[in-house]
Amino acid sequence: MSWLFGKKKKKTEEKPQVDVSKVKENLDKQIEFTGMNIDKYGKQIDDCKSKAKEALQKKDKKKAIMLMKKKKMYEAEIMKLDGMRLMMEQQKLNMESQINNKNVFDTMSEGAKTIEQLAKEADIDKFDEIRDKHEEMEQRNDEINDFFKSYTEEQTED
């Protein structure tokens, strides 16, 4: 029946606007949270080491080995979390760089538009008119100065 009534028109989906400050805030929170987890696992590693030493002193090798395996597991988790944190920090830096690029682009575009508009307003013919008026005013001013100068000279000759 689609040949009779036509096909349904696909709706163009608008992409949602990205809230940059919210994304940046989430990255900051996640970086901080990851750092806290790294610290937590670091303390657990220290705890495992001390407990493993105690177990060895008590001649409990099995418990010491289990604690050292646990320590290794925490170290692997810290390595993973360090990688995650590094990636998030790089992403944050890239995002800030792109924000700066966009701001510079917007500013330069605005400046170019302003220059273009000012150039349209500053017509060369208008400059010629201003120069002509300026030259006329100078000529007139010279005539007035010459008048007073000649009057002064006439007065001093007498």
PDB file of C-alpha atoms in Angstrom:
ATOM      1  CA  MET A   1       0.000   0.000   0.000  1.00  0.00           C
ATOM      2  CA  SER A   2       2.972   2.323   0.300  1.00  0.00           C
ATOM      3  CA  TRP A   3       2.893   2.743  -3.472  1.00  0.00           C
ATOM      4  CA  LEU A   4      -0.624   4.131  -3.150  1.00  0.00           C
ATOM      5  CA  PHE A   5      -0.183   6.523  -0.261  1.00  0.00           C
ATOM      6  CA  GLY A   6       3.529   7.125  -0.551  1.00  0.00           C
ATOM      7  CA  LYS A   7       6.293   6.219   1.829  1.00  0.00           C
ATOM      8  CA  LYS A   8       6.563   7.609   5.300  1.00  0.00           C
ATOM      9  CA  LYS A   9       8.907  10.508   5.445  1.00  0.00           C
ATOM     10  CA  LYS A  10      11.815   9.963   7.736  1.00  0.00           C
ATOM     11  CA  LYS A  11      12.002  12.479  10.495  1.00  0.00           C
ATOM     12  CA  THR A  12      15.301  14.205  10.710  1.00  0.00           C
ATOM     13  CA  GLU A  13      16.472  13.809  14.240  1.00  0.00           C
ATOM     14  CA  GLU A  14      18.093  16.823  15.783  1.00  0.00           C
ATOM     15  CA  LYS A  15      21.199  16.042  17.698  1.00  0.00           C
ATOM     16  CA  PRO A  16      20.929  17.143  21.301  1.00  0.00           C
ATOM     17  CA  GLN A  17      23.089  20.069  22.264  1.00  0.00           C
ATOM     18  CA  VAL A  18      26.091  19.061  24.354  1.00  0.00           C
ATOM     19  CA  ASP A  19      26.465  20.793  27.714  1.00  0.00           C
ATOM     20  CA  VAL A  20      30.230  21.267  27.749  1.00  0.00           C
ATOM     21  CA  SER A  21      30.404  22.472  31.343  1.00  0.00           C
ATOM     22  CA  LYS A  22      28.437  19.449  32.539  1.00  0.00           C
ATOM     23  CA  VAL A  23      30.698  17.041  30.627  1.00  0.00           C
ATOM     24  CA  LYS A  24      33.768  18.792  32.021  1.00  0.00           C
ATOM     25  CA  GLU A  25      32.329  18.630  35.535  1.00  0.00           C
ATOM     26  CA  ASN A  26      31.601  14.902  35.132  1.00  0.00           C
ATOM     27  CA  LEU A  27      35.157  14.293  33.920  1.00  0.00           C
ATOM     28  CA  ASP A  28      36.549  16.164  36.919  1.00  0.00           C
ATOM     29  CA  LYS A  29      34.397  14.125  39.293  1.00  0.00           C
ATOM     30  CA  GLN A  30      35.367  10.846  37.664  1.00  0.00           C
ATOM     31  CA  ILE A  31      39.070  11.760  37.703  1.00  0.00           C
ATOM     32  CA  GLU A  32      38.791  12.590  41.405  1.00  0.00           C
ATOM     33  CA  PHE A  33      36.861   9.373  42.109  1.00  0.00           C
ATOM     34  CA  THR A  34      39.466   7.327  40.238  1.00  0.00           C
ATOM     35  CA  GLY A  35      42.225   8.977  42.265  1.00  0.00           C
ATOM     36  CA  MET A  36      40.398   8.120  45.478  1.00  0.00           C
ATOM     37  CA  ASN A  37      40.145   4.487  44.375  1.00  0.00           C
ATOM     38  CA  ILE A  38      43.865   4.429  43.588  1.00  0.00           C
ATOM     39  CA  ASP A  39      44.600   5.748  47.080  1.00  0.00           C
ATOM     40  CA  LYS A  40      42.234   3.183  48.615  1.00  0.00           C
ATOM     41  CA  TYR A  41      43.917   0.314  46.779  1.00  0.00           C
ATOM     42  CA  GLY A  42      47.338   1.690  47.717  1.00  0.00           C
ATOM     43  CA  LYS A  43      46.361   1.494  51.402  1.00  0.00           C
ATOM     44  CA  GLN A  44      45.055  -2.036  50.887  1.00  0.00           C
ATOM     45  CA  ILE A  45      48.379  -2.993  49.294  1.00  0.00           C
ATOM     46  CA  ASP A  46      50.238  -1.645  52.315  1.00  0.00           C
ATOM     47  CA  ASP A  47      47.831  -3.538  54.582  1.00  0.00           C
ATOM     48  CA  CYS A  48      48.402  -6.781  52.634  1.00  0.00           C
ATOM     49  CA  LYS A  49      52.173  -6.340  52.880  1.00  0.00           C
ATOM     50  CA  SER A  50      52.098  -5.855  56.630  1.00  0.00           C
ATOM     51  CA  LYS A  51      49.694  -8.776  57.139  1.00  0.00           C
ATOM     52  CA  ALA A  52      51.843 -10.993  54.907  1.00  0.00           C
ATOM     53  CA  LYS A  53      54.920 -10.142  57.017  1.00  0.00           C
ATOM     54  CA  GLU A  54      52.987 -11.010  60.153  1.00  0.00           C
ATOM     55  CA  ALA A  55      51.865 -14.297  58.608  1.00  0.00           C
ATOM     56  CA  LEU A  56      55.457 -15.161  57.685  1.00  0.00           C
ATOM     57  CA  GLN A  57      56.596 -14.413  61.225  1.00  0.00           C
ATOM     58  CA  LYS A  58      53.896 -16.813  62.455  1.00  0.00           C
ATOM     59  CA  LYS A  59      55.141 -19.376  59.896  1.00  0.00           C
ATOM     60  CA  ASP A  60      51.803 -19.270  57.982  1.00  0.00           C
ATOM     61  CA  LYS A  61      53.110 -19.414  54.386  1.00  0.00           C
ATOM     62  CA  LYS A  62      49.715 -20.171  52.869  1.00  0.00           C
ATOM     63  CA  LYS A  63      48.145 -17.014  54.296  1.00  0.00           C
ATOM     64  CA  ALA A  64      51.210 -14.954  53.293  1.00  0.00           C
ATOM     65  CA  ILE A  65      51.001 -16.234  49.701  1.00  0.00           C
ATOM     66  CA  MET A  66      47.265 -15.451  49.533  1.00  0.00           C
ATOM     67  CA  LEU A  67      47.909 -11.940  50.834  1.00  0.00           C
ATOM     68  CA  MET A  68      50.671 -11.400  48.260  1.00  0.00           C
ATOM     69  CA  LYS A  69      48.327 -12.566  45.479  1.00  0.00           C
ATOM     70  CA  LYS A  70      45.736 -10.139  46.781  1.00  0.00           C
ATOM     71  CA  LYS A  71      48.422  -7.407  46.761  1.00  0.00           C
ATOM     72  CA  LYS A  72      49.243  -8.223  43.141  1.00  0.00           C
ATOM     73  CA  MET A  73      45.537  -8.027  42.265  1.00  0.00           C
ATOM     74  CA  TYR A  74      45.325  -4.549  43.835  1.00  0.00           C
ATOM     75  CA  GLU A  75      48.457  -3.452  41.969  1.00  0.00           C
ATOM     76  CA  ALA A  76      46.896  -4.587  38.689  1.00  0.00           C
ATOM     77  CA  GLU A  77      43.752  -2.616  39.541  1.00  0.00           C
ATOM     78  CA  ILE A  78      45.839   0.471  40.289  1.00  0.00           C
ATOM     79  CA  MET A  79      47.582   0.122  36.911  1.00  0.00           C
ATOM     80  CA  LYS A  80      44.184  -0.081  35.198  1.00  0.00           C
ATOM     81  CA  LEU A  81      42.854   2.914  37.130  1.00  0.00           C
ATOM     82  CA  ASP A  82      46.006   4.922  36.327  1.00  0.00           C
ATOM     83  CA  GLY A  83      45.379   4.240  32.640  1.00  0.00           C
ATOM     84  CA  MET A  84      41.746   5.302  32.972  1.00  0.00           C
ATOM     85  CA  ARG A  85      42.677   8.487  34.785  1.00  0.00           C
ATOM     86  CA  LEU A  86      45.315   9.330  32.187  1.00  0.00           C
ATOM     87  CA  MET A  87      42.804   8.841  29.364  1.00  0.00           C
ATOM     88  CA  MET A  88      40.220  11.035  31.108  1.00  0.00           C
ATOM     89  CA  GLU A  89      42.797  13.755  31.756  1.00  0.00           C
ATOM     90  CA  GLN A  90      43.844  13.644  28.092  1.00  0.00           C
ATOM     91  CA  GLN A  91      40.212  13.851  27.025  1.00  0.00           C
ATOM     92  CA  LYS A  92      39.653  16.812  29.346  1.00  0.00           C
ATOM     93  CA  LEU A  93      42.735  18.545  27.956  1.00  0.00           C
ATOM     94  CA  ASN A  94      41.584  17.876  24.368  1.00  0.00           C
ATOM     95  CA  MET A  95      38.117  19.194  25.179  1.00  0.00           C
ATOM     96  CA  GLU A  96      39.557  22.375  26.726  1.00  0.00           C
ATOM     97  CA  SER A  97      41.776  22.796  23.677  1.00  0.00           C
ATOM     98  CA  GLN A  98      38.764  22.459  21.360  1.00  0.00           C
ATOM     99  CA  ILE A  99      36.829  24.974  23.472  1.00  0.00           C
ATOM    100  CA  ASN A 100      39.720  27.420  23.108  1.00  0.00           C
ATOM    101  CA  ASN A 101      39.876  26.754  19.356  1.00  0.00           C
ATOM    102  CA  LYS A 102      36.139  27.385  19.016  1.00  0.00           C
ATOM    103  CA  ASN A 103      36.341  30.580  21.076  1.00  0.00           C
ATOM    104  CA  VAL A 104      39.233  31.871  18.959  1.00  0.00           C
ATOM    105  CA  PHE A 105      37.376  30.943  15.765  1.00  0.00           C
ATOM    106  CA  ASP A 106      34.194  32.684  16.959  1.00  0.00           C
ATOM    107  CA  THR A 107      36.161  35.774  17.980  1.00  0.00           C
ATOM    108  CA  MET A 108      38.033  35.915  14.684  1.00  0.00           C
ATOM    109  CA  SER A 109      34.819  35.411  12.689  1.00  0.00           C
ATOM    110  CA  GLU A 110      33.179  38.213  14.624  1.00  0.00           C
ATOM    111  CA  GLY A 111      36.226  40.416  14.044  1.00  0.00           C
ATOM    112  CA  ALA A 112      36.217  39.664  10.313  1.00  0.00           C
ATOM    113  CA  LYS A 113      32.519  40.557  10.071  1.00  0.00           C
ATOM    114  CA  THR A 114      33.146  43.790  11.974  1.00  0.00           C
ATOM    115  CA  ILE A 115      36.065  44.729   9.732  1.00  0.00           C
ATOM    116  CA  GLU A 116      33.960  43.978   6.657  1.00  0.00           C
ATOM    117  CA  GLN A 117      31.115  46.128   7.960  1.00  0.00           C
ATOM    118  CA  LEU A 118      33.467  48.976   8.833  1.00  0.00           C
ATOM    119  CA  ALA A 119      35.094  48.757   5.415  1.00  0.00           C
ATOM    120  CA  LYS A 120      31.681  49.139   3.772  1.00  0.00           C
ATOM    121  CA  GLU A 121      30.992  52.219   5.885  1.00  0.00           C
ATOM    122  CA  ALA A 122      34.394  53.745   5.106  1.00  0.00           C
ATOM    123  CA  ASP A 123      33.865  54.440   1.412  1.00  0.00           C
ATOM    124  CA  ILE A 124      36.873  55.901  -0.474  1.00  0.00           C
ATOM    125  CA  ASP A 125      34.637  58.587  -1.988  1.00  0.00           C
ATOM    126  CA  LYS A 126      33.787  59.736   1.528  1.00  0.00           C
ATOM    127  CA  PHE A 127      37.494  59.996   2.288  1.00  0.00           C
ATOM    128  CA  ASP A 128      37.939  62.149  -0.823  1.00  0.00           C
ATOM    129  CA  GLU A 129      35.110  64.405   0.311  1.00  0.00           C
ATOM    130  CA  ILE A 130      36.630  64.737   3.774  1.00  0.00           C
ATOM    131  CA  ARG A 131      40.060  65.510   2.321  1.00  0.00           C
ATOM    132  CA  ASP A 132      38.566  68.138  -0.012  1.00  0.00           C
ATOM    133  CA  LYS A 133      36.709  69.758   2.887  1.00  0.00           C
ATOM    134  CA  HIS A 134      39.862  69.654   4.983  1.00  0.00           C
ATOM    135  CA  GLU A 135      41.880  71.336   2.222  1.00  0.00           C
ATOM    136  CA  GLU A 136      39.172  73.987   1.804  1.00  0.00           C
ATOM    137  CA  MET A 137      39.221  74.644   5.553  1.00  0.00           C
ATOM    138  CA  GLU A 138      43.019  74.944   5.530  1.00  0.00           C
ATOM    139  CA  GLN A 139      42.876  77.329   2.571  1.00  0.00           C
ATOM    140  CA  ARG A 140      40.241  79.422   4.295  1.00  0.00           C
ATOM    141  CA  ASN A 141      42.222  79.400   7.503  1.00  0.00           C
ATOM    142  CA  ASP A 142      45.337  80.504   5.596  1.00  0.00           C
ATOM    143  CA  GLU A 143      43.367  83.382   4.045  1.00  0.00           C
ATOM    144  CA  ILE A 144      42.174  84.496   7.479  1.00  0.00           C
ATOM    145  CA  ASN A 145      45.690  84.231   8.875  1.00  0.00           C
ATOM    146  CA  ASP A 146      47.064  86.193   5.933  1.00  0.00           C
ATOM    147  CA  PHE A 147      44.439  88.871   6.515  1.00  0.00           C
ATOM    148  CA  PHE A 148      45.444  89.294  10.156  1.00  0.00           C
ATOM    149  CA  LYS A 149      49.114  89.071   9.295  1.00  0.00           C
ATOM    150  CA  SER A 150      48.783  91.788   6.686  1.00  0.00           C
ATOM    151  CA  TYR A 151      46.804  93.942   9.111  1.00  0.00           C
ATOM    152  CA  THR A 152      49.530  93.532  11.704  1.00  0.00           C
ATOM    153  CA  GLU A 153      52.195  94.428   9.140  1.00  0.00           C
ATOM    154  CA  GLU A 154      50.249  97.508   8.025  1.00  0.00           C
ATOM    155  CA  GLN A 155      49.910  98.634  11.614  1.00  0.00           C
ATOM    156  CA  THR A 156      53.560  98.228  12.381  1.00  0.00           C
ATOM    157  CA  GLU A 157      54.689 100.102   9.219  1.00  0.00           C
ATOM    158  CA  ASP A 158      52.935 103.259  10.202  1.00  0.00           C
TER     159      ASP A 158
END
